[in-house]
XYZ file of C-alpha atoms in Angstrom:
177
model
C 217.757 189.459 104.549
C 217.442 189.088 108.723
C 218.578 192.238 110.505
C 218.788 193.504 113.556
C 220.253 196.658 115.529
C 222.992 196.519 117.229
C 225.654 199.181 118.977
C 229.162 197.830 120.981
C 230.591 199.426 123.443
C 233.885 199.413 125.850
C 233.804 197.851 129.145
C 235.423 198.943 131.961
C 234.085 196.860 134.916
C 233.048 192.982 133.063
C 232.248 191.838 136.482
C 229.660 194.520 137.656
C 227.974 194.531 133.802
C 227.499 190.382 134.108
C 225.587 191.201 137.124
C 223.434 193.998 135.770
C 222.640 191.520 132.593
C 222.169 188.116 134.744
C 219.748 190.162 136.805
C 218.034 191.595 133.906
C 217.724 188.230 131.923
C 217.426 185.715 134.694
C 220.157 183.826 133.835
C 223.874 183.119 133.921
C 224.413 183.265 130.112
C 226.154 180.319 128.075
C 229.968 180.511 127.528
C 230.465 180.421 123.672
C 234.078 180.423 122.490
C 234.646 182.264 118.863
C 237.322 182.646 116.165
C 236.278 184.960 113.616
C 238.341 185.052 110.402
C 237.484 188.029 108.332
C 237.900 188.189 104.679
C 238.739 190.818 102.051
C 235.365 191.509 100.480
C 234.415 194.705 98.104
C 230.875 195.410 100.248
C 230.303 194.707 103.976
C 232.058 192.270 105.965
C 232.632 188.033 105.224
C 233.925 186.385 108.545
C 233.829 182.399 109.170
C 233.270 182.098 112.747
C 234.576 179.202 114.363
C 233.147 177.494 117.745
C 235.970 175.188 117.596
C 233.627 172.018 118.160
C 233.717 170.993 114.756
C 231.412 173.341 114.085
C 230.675 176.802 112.123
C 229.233 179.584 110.398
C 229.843 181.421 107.164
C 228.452 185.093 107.837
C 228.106 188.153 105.440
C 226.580 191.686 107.215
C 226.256 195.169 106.678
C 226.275 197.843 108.471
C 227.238 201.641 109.032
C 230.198 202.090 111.028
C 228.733 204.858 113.346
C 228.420 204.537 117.286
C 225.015 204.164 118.769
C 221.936 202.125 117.590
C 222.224 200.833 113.853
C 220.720 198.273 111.506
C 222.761 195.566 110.562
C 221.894 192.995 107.695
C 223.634 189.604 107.687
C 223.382 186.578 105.664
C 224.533 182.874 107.897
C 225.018 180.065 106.615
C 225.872 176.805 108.962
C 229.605 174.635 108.157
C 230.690 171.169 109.843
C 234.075 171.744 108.867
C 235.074 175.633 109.342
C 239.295 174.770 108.800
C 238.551 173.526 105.189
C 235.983 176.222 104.494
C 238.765 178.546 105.738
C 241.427 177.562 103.246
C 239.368 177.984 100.509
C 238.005 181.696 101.542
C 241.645 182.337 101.846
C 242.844 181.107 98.826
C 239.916 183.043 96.656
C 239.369 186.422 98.936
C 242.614 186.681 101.126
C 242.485 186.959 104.980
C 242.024 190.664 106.331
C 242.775 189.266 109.983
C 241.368 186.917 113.121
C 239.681 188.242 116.265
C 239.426 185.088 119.552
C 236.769 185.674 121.764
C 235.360 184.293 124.896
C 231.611 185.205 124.584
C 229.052 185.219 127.679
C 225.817 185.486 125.628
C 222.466 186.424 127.550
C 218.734 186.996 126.044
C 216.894 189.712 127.252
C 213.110 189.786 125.370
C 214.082 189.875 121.498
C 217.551 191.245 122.307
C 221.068 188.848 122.579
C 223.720 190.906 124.808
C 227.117 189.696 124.606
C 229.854 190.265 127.139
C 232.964 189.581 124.910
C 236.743 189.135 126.262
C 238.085 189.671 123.512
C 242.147 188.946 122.685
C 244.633 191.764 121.998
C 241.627 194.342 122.812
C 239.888 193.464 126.069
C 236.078 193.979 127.467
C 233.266 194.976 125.462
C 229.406 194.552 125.049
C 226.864 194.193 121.862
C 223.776 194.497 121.904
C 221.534 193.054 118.977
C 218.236 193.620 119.297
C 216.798 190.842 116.650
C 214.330 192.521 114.402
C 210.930 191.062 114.050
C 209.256 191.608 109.685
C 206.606 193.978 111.626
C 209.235 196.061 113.459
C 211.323 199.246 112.160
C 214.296 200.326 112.650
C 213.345 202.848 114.999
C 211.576 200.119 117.323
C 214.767 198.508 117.584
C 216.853 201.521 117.627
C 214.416 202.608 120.689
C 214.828 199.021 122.451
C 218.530 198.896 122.429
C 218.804 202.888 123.837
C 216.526 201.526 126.567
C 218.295 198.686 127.567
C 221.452 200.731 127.335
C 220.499 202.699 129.871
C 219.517 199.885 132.217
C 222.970 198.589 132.017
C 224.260 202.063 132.737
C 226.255 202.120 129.462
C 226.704 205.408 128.754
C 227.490 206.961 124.980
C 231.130 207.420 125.461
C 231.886 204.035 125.456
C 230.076 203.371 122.267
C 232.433 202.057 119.399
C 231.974 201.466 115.877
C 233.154 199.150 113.613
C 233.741 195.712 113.632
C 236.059 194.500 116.581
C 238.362 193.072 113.477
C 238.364 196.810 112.997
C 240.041 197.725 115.903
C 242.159 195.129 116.166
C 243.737 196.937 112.738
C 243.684 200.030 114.596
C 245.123 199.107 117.741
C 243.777 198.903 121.565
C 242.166 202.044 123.024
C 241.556 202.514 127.052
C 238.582 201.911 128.468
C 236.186 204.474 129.789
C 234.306 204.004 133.188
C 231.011 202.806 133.145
């Protein structure tokens, strides 16, 4: 199963972390817009994300719900037609909720770093360092601490959990950069 680590954290200031990351990765990012459907499931987390161009993804993951660096395991599989795919998850597994984002999604070496508006909840950032066979989980842990600390995110506004997550728990402030 792929993995990577990943950690998310609050953002206070979206305009002054784009900059950090578009100098960091050369680039201005791509614009990705996301509905994630989650779905009741007895182990780790089912969402159907949905670009809303006709197109899809059916993804399964696991991963601790702690703050900070963690592995993450996930399972994608690719759908042309995410509505009908939807139904049917629904019908069998029940819907635990939806989560609309506007993602700005930038590559820095192995690592994808998302700056996520995200509705109901606000600004936050992932980081997902993509884990090579060769790598362990303190290589990534290790990268993603690193580049942390180039983007001057600091440990208090590390979340956990899924953003579905804290959607069910309810909006929280945001901490200053």
């Amino acid at each position: 199963m792929p993995s990577n680590v990943e950690i998310k954290a609050r953002v206070s200031d979206p305009v002054l972390l784009a900059q950090r990351v578009a100098e960091l990765s050369q680039s201005e990012g791509t614009i990705i817009r996301q509905r994630d459907t989650f779905f009741n499931c007895s182990q780790g987390r089912l969402k159907l994300r949905d670009f809303m161009n006709g197109s899809g993804q059916l993804i399964f993951y696991k991963r601790p719900d702690s703050d900070g660096p963690k592995l993450s395991q996930y399972s994608i599989s690719p759908t042309s037609d995410p509505p009908s795919l939807q139904v049917v998850l629904a019908d069998a597994l029940g819907v635990k909720g939806q989560v609309q984002k506007v993602r700005q999604l930038f590559l820095i070496g192995q690592t994808r770093v998302h700056l996520d508006t995200v509705e109901g909840l606000g600004h936050y950032m992932e980081l997902e360092v993509v884990m090579r066979p060769e790598q362990s989980v303190e290589e990534g842990q290790q990268i993603a601490v690193n580049l942390m600390q180039q983007l001057g995110v600091s440990e208090e506004n590390l979340v956990t959990g899924a953003y579905m997550d804290l959607i069910l728990k309810g909006p929280a402030p945001a901490v200053p950069l």
